[in-house]
Amino acid sequence: MLGKFLGALLVFCAPATAAAGKAHMPQGQHVRLMKVDTDLAADGSAVATIHMETIAENAASVMALGQTSVPYVTENQTLEIVEAYTRKADGSKVPVDVSAIYDQLPPGSAGAPMITDLHVKTIIFPQFAVGDTAVYTARLVTKHAIFPGQFWSGDGFMKPIAFDDVEETLTAPRDLALYVENQDVAYDKSEKGDNTVYHWHYSAPASPDADLTTVHLLAHLPHYFVSTFPDYAALGRAYAQAAAPQTAVTPSIKALADKVTKGSSDRLAIARALYEWVAGHIRYVAIELGKGSLVPHAADTVLSNGYGDCKDHVALLAALLHAKGVSSEAVLLNALSSYDLAGTATFAGLNHVITYIPELKVYLDSTDNIVPFGVLPFSEYGKPAVFASERAPRLGKIPVLPPELAHMTTKTVAQLDKDGDLSGTTTTTASGPFAIRLRMMALAIQAAGPEKAAKRILELHGFGSDGTGSFNMTSPTDLADTYAVASDFKVVGWSRRLDGKQQYYLPGGMRLLGLSGDDLMGPFTGNSVLKADDEIPCFSGEASEDVSLEIPPDGKFGSIPSDVHVMTGNIRFDTHWSLDRQTLAVHRSFTSTIDQPLCTAAIRAANAAALKTIGESYQTELSLASAKPAGQQEAGGN
């Protein structure tokens, strides 16, 4: 049972023995007592009793603790809240009424493509205030293991939280082989009759300044894990064996595969057609699906329903591919920011499933209908992953983002008229993971409404509140390798720039993907949260932009900025300025190359000065002279 602290950050959503009552705890919560006793049978069934007493030390923790969610898997578990009450600061008790315990999906689960088919029982603590203690006892019964005879459990403790007394015991048959990993948690085991008793104890005051990096969370987190899996290959085989019957090729699956790939014999083209059909026709949902939270629905059922979660997508695509003689593997990974897996094989941190086709060396994530064939979101490249296969299960890594895949270009052409009105066009074109981001922006534009979205984007870019604009784009679900969004914009209030009374940045118009190259090798402007030795995700990619501004005939530009050229072992950045009569233009290009998923402290240090120089180059201030002021409202923008 992965704990409330580690589980939330890793979005741990799957194990048959998911610990009740374990959700992320912000600073201001003080665990007075945490006691977990689990009795494990040889077949993987288990009964756990969990007792929690947590004090709210500030208003934020009152809000968090006052509504506590206790997770469980409905298919193979039952959860009973045995007792719950608010212990007031004076020692009096206010019991929780049974009507204040609700069964629901985990908060936020519907919006993320994770293995999230857990339910939670949410306890509403009455009369809860600063200084009070939320107390509950829960009984979690695991009726049968998701994978026959297998068990995994664990806990992690966030250092910014104070823990007075944590006692966790696991009683298991002596002849049941268990693999244990501990870090900064006291551990011992003893024999008791035919059983082995595993015991963990933890106690520590709060450390508000503790490193909360999520890139290598486990390295900085006191934790323990215990598992019957000897390694990740065994875990991958168990997943593959459980999922295999769900990928059967039925007549309806065969008929669809033949229809979608009709006339095609090229195996890459077949894989693309089937992937695009699944991505475009099977809606992602995060609801209680399948057996437990790890085994998918049958592919035929997913096809009939027209929806499924990530593992259902993988199962259906596997069946369709198999119908055309193409083999695939399920790949389990962490889709968030963690690049760690526990040393002991558990499902901790494995919150997403994608598809791998070995013969084509192609990775596919059909969960989101805006992800092109053969492309993954930035966050999935370079991650450790479990390749689930009955014949060749293994722990491996998804390759890093190849240099040629991620491209983005932005072109802004702007004109300033004699009245101080600025108008122009911006076109953003992207491929690879950048195309996913651009499609996400297009979806957001559709959701907000184009006029409102344009106004908001112009405000964010410093053009004031009177800007207007429109967009021209194809459907975000059109999965061509390249995607583009064109826009028109108009803003007022540049009169003080016209007469040279106020400096300005060359207007970037309606940039949708930020400054060219920002965050590929780290942020241009620095990050006060990052420490010098922190590692951050880094990617190979190319980003460029062309920005031009035409001014009225009686206007005049001041001095032309100097070109900027930056080169390191990982970065090349070039800026070239040009003036053609009344038009000033700049071309910027950024190229990054890195063969590992993370920028280490050494790599960050080697590139820090370059990134600073690049960031400053975007802040080049310009000025005009000799034009008539128009007395309009002022605005900015770069």
XYZ file of C-alpha atoms in Angstrom:
638
model
C 0.000 0.000 0.000
C 1.745 3.057 -1.295
C 1.403 5.923 1.096
C -0.513 9.102 1.067
C 2.614 11.128 0.490
C 4.476 9.299 -2.245
C 1.310 8.139 -3.936
C -0.038 11.569 -4.726
C 3.135 12.849 -6.318
C 3.586 9.732 -8.426
C -0.143 9.459 -9.165
C -0.022 5.879 -7.981
C -3.341 4.525 -9.086
C -3.154 0.812 -9.422
C -2.118 -1.667 -6.737
C -4.514 -4.213 -5.357
C -3.367 -3.197 -1.892
C -3.564 0.563 -2.351
C -3.324 2.050 1.108
C -6.436 3.616 2.464
C -6.276 7.216 3.478
C -3.014 8.077 1.828
C -3.102 11.306 -0.129
C -0.641 14.189 -0.504
C -0.340 16.345 2.604
C 0.700 20.003 2.302
C 2.773 21.791 4.899
C 0.795 22.582 8.010
C -0.395 19.012 8.523
C 1.154 17.152 11.425
C 0.777 13.360 11.615
C 0.453 12.502 15.268
C -0.158 8.779 14.700
C -0.229 6.530 11.674
C -0.694 2.810 12.273
C -1.162 0.236 9.496
C -1.500 -3.506 10.137
C -1.783 -5.827 7.127
C -2.390 -9.580 7.138
C -1.345 -11.115 3.819
C -2.357 -14.564 2.567
C -0.310 -16.688 0.170
C -2.755 -16.046 -2.690
C -2.295 -12.263 -2.461
C -5.525 -11.504 -0.637
C -5.100 -9.226 2.358
C -6.823 -7.374 5.169
C -5.429 -4.017 6.292
C -6.468 -1.866 9.220
C -5.411 1.771 8.924
C -5.586 4.325 11.729
C -4.723 7.981 11.058
C -4.556 10.989 13.363
C -3.518 14.221 11.687
C -3.495 17.720 13.172
C -4.293 20.809 11.093
C -1.820 23.546 11.942
C -3.004 26.254 9.524
C -5.990 27.266 7.405
C -4.683 25.545 4.279
C -4.365 22.213 6.060
C -7.870 22.652 7.487
C -9.169 22.794 3.916
C -7.109 19.763 2.878
C -7.767 17.577 5.920
C -11.387 18.567 6.388
C -12.251 16.536 3.302
C -10.045 13.424 3.343
C -10.225 10.841 0.543
C -9.491 7.162 1.183
C -8.820 5.167 -2.031
C -9.660 1.584 -2.970
C -10.263 -0.579 -6.061
C -13.905 -1.581 -6.326
C -13.433 -4.756 -8.375
C -11.374 -6.629 -5.814
C -11.520 -4.547 -2.648
C -14.002 -3.401 -0.045
C -13.400 -0.397 2.160
C -15.144 0.321 5.412
C -14.678 3.481 7.435
C -14.879 1.901 10.878
C -14.735 5.169 12.786
C -14.123 8.827 12.005
C -14.334 11.940 14.121
C -12.956 15.414 14.697
C -10.934 15.671 17.885
C -11.190 19.291 18.955
C -8.215 21.082 20.458
C -9.822 20.732 23.910
C -9.989 16.927 23.517
C -13.719 16.654 22.794
C -14.895 14.485 19.880
C -17.345 15.349 17.087
C -18.290 12.107 15.262
C -18.559 11.963 11.465
C -22.091 11.131 10.386
C -22.347 8.268 7.900
C -24.048 10.684 5.484
C -20.794 12.694 5.381
C -18.860 9.803 3.771
C -19.124 9.785 -0.020
C -18.009 7.241 -2.609
C -16.605 8.854 -5.775
C -13.801 8.961 -8.335
C -10.500 10.490 -7.201
C -10.460 14.283 -7.678
C -9.040 15.263 -11.063
C -8.970 11.712 -12.418
C -11.221 12.490 -15.370
C -8.722 14.916 -16.833
C -5.573 12.801 -17.082
C -4.701 9.767 -19.209
C -3.535 7.664 -16.290
C -4.319 4.278 -14.796
C -6.930 5.937 -12.603
C -9.803 3.541 -12.098
C -9.762 3.793 -8.332
C -12.625 4.978 -6.213
C -12.327 6.961 -3.009
C -14.439 7.297 0.086
C -14.350 10.948 1.060
C -14.793 11.809 4.720
C -16.133 15.255 5.624
C -14.929 16.105 9.139
C -17.395 18.305 11.078
C -16.528 21.504 12.950
C -12.932 21.193 11.769
C -10.608 24.106 12.575
C -6.951 24.992 13.115
C -5.580 22.910 15.983
C -8.098 20.101 15.515
C -7.220 16.507 14.622
C -8.814 14.432 11.876
C -9.088 10.855 13.136
C -10.297 7.817 11.275
C -9.919 4.056 11.221
C -10.492 2.148 7.979
C -10.610 -1.532 7.105
C -9.482 -2.427 3.600
C -10.149 -5.960 2.393
C -8.442 -7.177 -0.763
C -10.601 -10.139 -1.796
C -8.194 -11.407 -4.410
C -4.969 -10.267 -6.028
C -5.094 -8.548 -9.412
C -2.343 -10.932 -10.510
C -2.644 -14.399 -8.932
C -0.357 -14.791 -5.927
C 1.252 -11.369 -6.335
C 1.462 -8.568 -3.799
C 3.164 -5.201 -3.581
C 3.069 -2.458 -1.029
C 4.982 0.557 0.208
C 4.928 3.987 1.694
C 6.758 7.271 1.378
C 6.997 10.220 3.742
C 7.189 13.820 2.598
C 9.847 15.668 4.596
C 7.881 18.946 4.917
C 5.359 16.973 7.006
C 5.993 16.231 10.671
C 5.511 12.590 11.700
C 5.418 11.789 15.382
C 4.801 8.054 15.192
C 4.389 5.802 12.147
C 4.108 2.052 12.711
C 3.436 -0.296 9.805
C 3.445 -4.086 9.976
C 2.940 -6.756 7.363
C 2.292 -10.332 8.479
C 2.849 -12.860 5.674
C 3.334 -16.631 5.322
C 6.933 -17.563 6.070
C 7.374 -19.384 2.765
C 6.144 -16.413 0.693
C 9.174 -14.733 -0.874
C 9.059 -10.970 -0.415
C 11.589 -8.441 -1.716
C 12.086 -5.385 0.489
C 13.606 -1.942 -0.157
C 14.138 0.666 2.576
C 15.473 4.205 2.585
C 15.654 6.214 5.812
C 12.902 4.100 7.405
C 13.630 1.783 10.362
C 12.957 -1.846 9.447
C 13.067 -5.234 11.111
C 11.442 -8.623 10.681
C 10.742 -11.515 12.994
C 9.219 -14.982 12.905
C 5.869 -15.703 14.512
C 4.652 -19.244 14.094
C 4.251 -19.987 10.405
C 4.458 -16.292 9.557
C 7.066 -13.594 9.066
C 6.269 -10.192 10.534
C 7.761 -7.238 8.651
C 7.849 -4.022 10.650
C 8.614 -0.427 9.675
C 8.871 2.594 11.932
C 9.284 6.242 10.985
C 9.402 9.426 13.018
C 10.721 12.834 11.964
C 9.992 16.505 12.500
C 8.971 18.657 9.549
C 11.760 19.872 7.246
C 10.194 22.800 5.344
C 13.270 23.338 3.181
C 13.583 19.689 2.138
C 14.213 18.949 -1.514
C 10.876 18.190 -3.155
C 12.225 17.525 -6.624
C 9.968 15.163 -8.516
C 12.526 14.253 -11.204
C 14.287 11.972 -8.731
C 11.690 11.907 -6.000
C 12.666 8.554 -4.505
C 16.266 9.638 -3.977
C 15.098 12.386 -1.614
C 12.187 10.635 0.046
C 12.168 8.305 3.063
C 10.299 5.241 1.805
C 9.945 1.505 1.767
C 8.632 -1.008 -0.753
C 7.833 -4.684 -0.494
C 6.859 -6.956 -3.380
C 6.520 -10.568 -4.459
C 7.906 -9.624 -7.895
C 11.626 -10.492 -8.051
C 12.174 -7.883 -10.782
C 10.384 -5.702 -13.327
C 10.559 -8.421 -15.961
C 8.329 -10.565 -13.752
C 5.993 -7.632 -13.257
C 5.864 -7.023 -17.010
C 5.128 -10.678 -17.687
C 2.294 -10.671 -15.142
C 0.740 -7.612 -16.763
C 1.087 -9.100 -20.244
C -0.449 -12.426 -19.183
C -3.425 -10.700 -17.584
C -3.971 -8.403 -20.583
C -3.488 -11.054 -23.289
C -7.041 -12.493 -23.208
C -8.393 -8.955 -23.535
C -6.660 -8.465 -26.895
C -8.374 -11.365 -28.682
C -9.094 -10.879 -32.382
C -12.854 -11.269 -32.700
C -14.824 -11.068 -35.957
C -15.685 -7.432 -35.292
C -12.033 -6.581 -34.593
C -10.935 -8.367 -37.783
C -13.606 -6.663 -39.856
C -12.628 -3.209 -38.590
C -8.906 -3.822 -39.124
C -9.552 -4.932 -42.704
C -11.778 -1.935 -43.376
C -9.392 0.652 -41.946
C -6.348 -0.739 -43.795
C -8.085 -1.682 -47.047
C -5.731 -1.488 -50.006
C -2.577 -1.136 -47.897
C 0.171 -3.734 -47.609
C 2.908 -1.553 -46.095
C 3.165 -2.437 -42.426
C 4.058 1.079 -41.319
C 1.046 2.451 -43.203
C -1.145 -0.253 -41.642
C 0.054 0.647 -38.148
C -0.531 4.352 -38.813
C -4.060 3.801 -40.111
C -5.054 1.651 -37.140
C -3.464 4.027 -34.638
C -5.226 7.048 -36.119
C -8.547 5.220 -36.066
C -8.206 4.366 -32.368
C -6.969 7.844 -31.458
C -9.798 9.457 -33.400
C -12.693 7.168 -32.466
C -12.081 5.839 -28.941
C -12.693 8.568 -26.402
C -10.482 8.620 -23.332
C -12.302 8.417 -20.007
C -11.085 7.857 -16.455
C -13.801 5.782 -14.873
C -13.920 2.403 -13.178
C -13.009 0.091 -16.039
C -11.785 -3.455 -16.226
C -10.512 -5.782 -13.551
C -9.016 -3.724 -10.767
C -7.076 -0.764 -12.080
C -4.513 -2.665 -14.134
C -6.254 -5.123 -16.436
C -7.991 -3.633 -19.485
C -11.435 -4.311 -20.790
C -11.697 -6.751 -23.674
C -10.870 -5.036 -26.958
C -14.282 -5.981 -28.353
C -15.959 -4.247 -25.418
C -13.851 -1.108 -25.839
C -14.756 -1.056 -29.523
C -18.437 -1.446 -28.755
C -18.382 1.238 -26.055
C -16.352 3.720 -28.071
C -14.415 4.767 -24.982
C -11.784 3.506 -22.590
C -8.838 4.470 -20.438
C -5.170 4.226 -21.404
C -4.855 0.462 -20.977
C -8.108 -0.041 -22.921
C -6.665 2.005 -25.790
C -3.560 -0.169 -25.766
C -5.605 -3.382 -25.698
C -7.810 -2.384 -28.626
C -4.881 -1.189 -30.710
C -3.010 -4.438 -29.942
C -5.976 -6.500 -31.143
C -6.344 -4.474 -34.355
C -2.634 -4.698 -35.080
C -2.621 -8.443 -34.371
C -5.509 -8.853 -36.819
C -3.117 -7.585 -39.502
C -0.189 -9.677 -38.291
C 1.618 -6.873 -36.456
C 2.805 -7.608 -32.906
C 2.889 -4.945 -30.213
C 3.782 -4.572 -26.542
C 2.246 -2.585 -23.729
C 4.719 -0.169 -22.135
C 4.168 0.966 -18.539
C 5.717 4.276 -17.494
C 5.310 7.440 -15.479
C 3.702 10.123 -17.624
C 4.366 12.936 -15.157
C 7.680 14.426 -14.078
C 9.295 11.493 -12.267
C 12.236 9.727 -13.895
C 12.560 7.190 -11.056
C 11.256 3.703 -10.487
C 11.617 1.894 -7.198
C 14.474 -0.580 -6.942
C 11.973 -3.200 -5.782
C 9.544 -4.083 -8.558
C 6.163 -2.510 -7.833
C 3.596 -0.505 -9.768
C 4.537 2.594 -7.777
C 5.107 5.390 -10.260
C 3.764 3.406 -13.226
C 0.676 5.440 -14.022
C 0.333 5.249 -17.799
C 0.361 2.642 -20.572
C 1.346 3.178 -24.207
C 2.056 0.932 -27.208
C 5.351 -0.207 -28.720
C 5.703 -1.979 -32.074
C 9.101 -3.728 -31.984
C 9.454 -4.435 -35.713
C 8.828 -0.772 -36.569
C 10.539 0.645 -33.456
C 7.553 2.946 -33.033
C 6.011 4.170 -29.780
C 2.355 5.195 -29.821
C 0.140 6.993 -27.313
C -3.432 6.881 -28.598
C -4.940 8.126 -25.333
C -5.079 11.703 -26.588
C -6.624 12.324 -29.993
C -4.199 15.152 -30.780
C -1.001 13.051 -30.701
C 0.342 12.243 -34.207
C 1.526 8.780 -35.170
C 5.015 7.976 -33.901
C 5.143 11.006 -31.610
C 4.941 11.178 -27.818
C 4.413 14.128 -25.486
C 7.669 15.700 -24.275
C 7.129 14.204 -20.798
C 7.310 10.587 -22.010
C 10.687 10.632 -23.780
C 13.679 9.126 -21.998
C 11.598 7.587 -19.214
C 12.333 4.236 -17.562
C 9.593 1.829 -18.581
C 8.403 -1.723 -18.166
C 7.865 -3.526 -21.460
C 5.037 -5.963 -20.827
C 5.471 -9.101 -22.890
C 4.854 -12.779 -22.305
C 7.969 -13.757 -24.253
C 10.427 -10.918 -23.571
C 9.329 -8.827 -20.588
C 11.967 -6.343 -19.463
C 12.828 -3.096 -17.759
C 14.070 -0.598 -20.299
C 13.909 3.008 -21.367
C 11.925 4.915 -23.920
C 14.486 6.592 -26.223
C 15.239 10.254 -25.770
C 13.596 12.707 -28.147
C 15.476 12.450 -31.470
C 16.987 15.730 -32.755
C 15.031 15.754 -36.006
C 11.546 15.371 -34.554
C 10.639 18.526 -32.610
C 10.334 21.691 -34.676
C 8.453 24.956 -34.258
C 8.449 28.173 -36.268
C 6.690 31.449 -35.632
C 6.284 34.238 -38.176
C 4.860 37.616 -37.205
C 4.398 40.426 -39.728
C 3.227 43.659 -38.090
C 2.434 47.168 -39.328
C 2.201 50.382 -37.314
C -0.025 53.075 -38.864
C 0.149 56.833 -38.437
C -2.516 56.762 -35.705
C -0.541 54.413 -33.490
C -2.569 51.281 -34.247
C -0.585 48.068 -34.523
C -1.921 45.217 -36.664
C -0.512 42.103 -38.182
C -0.505 38.359 -38.563
C 1.171 35.551 -36.647
C 1.522 32.007 -37.952
C 2.813 29.197 -35.765
C 3.829 25.894 -37.345
C 4.937 22.866 -35.357
C 5.852 19.207 -35.660
C 6.658 16.434 -33.216
C 5.850 17.133 -29.551
C 5.563 20.838 -30.389
C 2.609 19.943 -32.617
C 0.927 18.323 -29.609
C 1.376 21.536 -27.627
C 0.065 23.625 -30.506
C -2.985 21.400 -30.881
C -3.594 21.773 -27.142
C -3.532 25.544 -27.646
C -5.982 25.180 -30.534
C -8.329 23.170 -28.331
C -8.088 25.850 -25.644
C -8.871 28.522 -28.243
C -11.923 26.576 -29.359
C -13.074 26.088 -25.784
C -12.697 29.744 -24.817
C -14.012 31.104 -28.107
C -11.632 32.675 -30.673
C -12.400 36.316 -29.839
C -12.007 35.844 -26.086
C -8.877 33.717 -26.586
C -7.262 36.319 -28.837
C -7.975 39.093 -26.353
C -6.502 37.049 -23.522
C -3.371 36.084 -25.460
C -2.716 39.713 -26.407
C -3.155 40.747 -22.770
C -0.676 38.086 -21.646
C 1.835 39.407 -24.180
C 1.549 42.925 -22.800
C -0.606 44.555 -25.471
C -3.246 45.864 -23.076
C -6.939 45.059 -22.847
C -8.191 46.529 -26.138
C -6.590 44.037 -28.505
C -8.674 42.005 -30.934
C -7.849 39.036 -33.104
C -9.011 35.979 -34.988
C -7.674 32.539 -35.869
C -7.488 30.314 -38.913
C -6.718 26.664 -38.159
C -7.718 23.169 -39.107
C -9.187 20.736 -36.596
C -6.744 19.939 -33.762
C -7.616 16.263 -34.240
C -6.244 16.308 -37.772
C -3.157 14.168 -37.128
C -0.906 15.346 -39.956
C 2.769 15.409 -39.011
C 2.767 19.210 -39.081
C 0.143 21.513 -37.584
C -0.293 25.271 -38.026
C -2.365 28.067 -36.509
C -2.632 31.422 -38.285
C -3.954 34.544 -36.585
C -4.703 38.223 -37.195
C -4.428 40.831 -34.475
C -4.901 44.547 -33.876
C -3.993 46.649 -30.844
C -4.123 50.379 -30.168
C -2.028 52.702 -28.064
C 1.360 52.800 -29.745
C 1.355 56.588 -30.171
C 4.146 57.155 -27.650
C 6.263 54.657 -29.544
C 5.504 56.480 -32.781
C 6.909 59.790 -31.569
C 9.865 58.161 -29.844
C 8.698 58.883 -26.300
C 8.558 55.238 -25.234
C 10.774 52.289 -26.036
C 9.347 48.920 -27.064
C 10.229 45.351 -27.943
C 9.749 44.174 -31.496
C 6.146 42.911 -31.261
C 5.888 39.122 -31.383
C 2.161 39.270 -32.065
C 0.153 36.276 -30.915
C 2.916 33.854 -29.972
C 1.286 30.569 -28.972
C 4.277 28.440 -27.944
C 6.427 30.977 -26.139
C 9.897 32.201 -27.012
C 11.760 30.062 -29.511
C 13.716 27.406 -27.631
C 12.648 28.399 -24.133
C 12.651 25.306 -21.858
C 14.216 22.882 -24.330
C 17.451 23.150 -22.335
C 15.941 24.963 -19.381
C 14.223 28.319 -18.937
C 15.760 31.448 -20.459
C 14.827 33.590 -17.473
C 16.005 31.250 -14.726
C 13.919 29.609 -12.032
C 14.168 30.633 -8.398
C 12.818 27.249 -7.258
C 15.606 25.271 -8.909
C 18.782 24.575 -7.002
C 22.169 24.502 -8.681
C 22.424 20.713 -8.445
C 18.835 19.960 -9.549
C 18.346 17.945 -12.700
C 15.665 19.034 -15.150
C 14.176 17.468 -18.298
C 15.976 18.559 -21.483
C 15.222 17.856 -25.136
C 16.726 18.085 -28.588
C 14.754 20.368 -30.848
C 14.687 23.292 -33.227
C 12.743 26.496 -32.790
C 12.862 29.650 -34.873
C 10.958 32.840 -35.461
C 10.797 35.752 -37.859
C 9.347 39.034 -36.637
C 9.031 42.217 -38.689
C 7.579 45.668 -38.063
C 6.721 48.191 -40.769
C 6.318 51.811 -39.655
C 4.730 54.851 -41.406
C 6.711 56.671 -44.123
C 7.533 59.605 -41.837
C 8.795 57.308 -39.063
C 12.372 56.383 -38.426
C 13.979 53.544 -36.503
C 16.744 54.240 -34.064
C 19.892 52.135 -34.062
C 19.667 48.562 -35.319
C 20.473 46.010 -32.580
C 23.581 43.890 -32.912
C 23.289 40.267 -33.941
C 23.683 37.648 -31.218
C 25.427 34.304 -31.670
C 25.678 31.740 -28.898
C 27.152 28.246 -29.056
C 27.805 25.580 -26.436
C 28.145 21.838 -26.587
C 24.339 21.574 -26.492
C 23.007 24.862 -27.839
C 23.262 27.015 -30.933
C 21.385 30.308 -31.005
C 21.558 32.970 -33.703
C 19.839 36.318 -34.033
C 20.072 38.458 -37.170
C 18.582 41.943 -37.479
C 17.907 43.694 -40.793
C 16.399 46.991 -41.944
C 14.744 47.415 -45.342
C 13.412 50.957 -45.719
C 10.545 51.194 -43.212
C 10.664 47.574 -42.068
C 12.811 46.248 -39.243
C 13.060 42.463 -38.993
C 14.716 39.892 -36.790
C 15.342 36.198 -37.361
C 16.007 34.026 -34.317
C 16.877 30.330 -34.353
C 17.542 27.956 -31.462
C 18.862 24.411 -31.801
C 19.472 22.062 -28.886
C 21.092 18.657 -28.972
C 21.276 16.306 -26.003
C 21.562 12.540 -25.807
C 20.072 12.069 -22.335
C 16.670 12.878 -20.847
C 17.888 15.124 -18.044
C 20.189 18.105 -17.798
C 22.530 17.240 -14.960
C 24.007 19.915 -12.713
C 27.135 19.929 -14.894
C 25.159 20.358 -18.114
C 23.028 23.101 -16.570
C 26.142 24.916 -15.384
C 27.753 24.628 -18.815
C 24.718 26.212 -20.451
C 23.629 28.716 -17.799
C 25.466 31.715 -19.243
C 24.233 30.910 -22.740
C 20.606 30.707 -21.640
C 20.956 33.996 -19.773
C 22.383 35.704 -22.854
C 19.601 34.298 -25.026
C 16.926 35.448 -22.587
C 18.405 38.941 -22.481
C 18.510 39.113 -26.286
C 14.706 38.941 -26.324
C 14.649 42.047 -24.126
C 16.322 44.292 -26.725
C 14.600 47.669 -26.514
C 13.929 49.685 -29.654
C 12.780 53.247 -30.322
C 11.241 55.313 -33.116
C 11.494 58.989 -33.969
C 9.916 61.650 -36.196
C 6.369 60.347 -36.319
C 3.269 62.231 -35.129
C 1.698 61.179 -31.835
C -1.885 60.052 -32.063
C -2.946 60.355 -28.418
C -4.244 56.818 -28.242
C -4.309 54.513 -25.203
C -0.888 52.948 -24.649
C -0.062 49.278 -24.826
C 3.051 47.126 -24.966
C 4.056 43.732 -26.191
C 7.048 41.896 -27.461
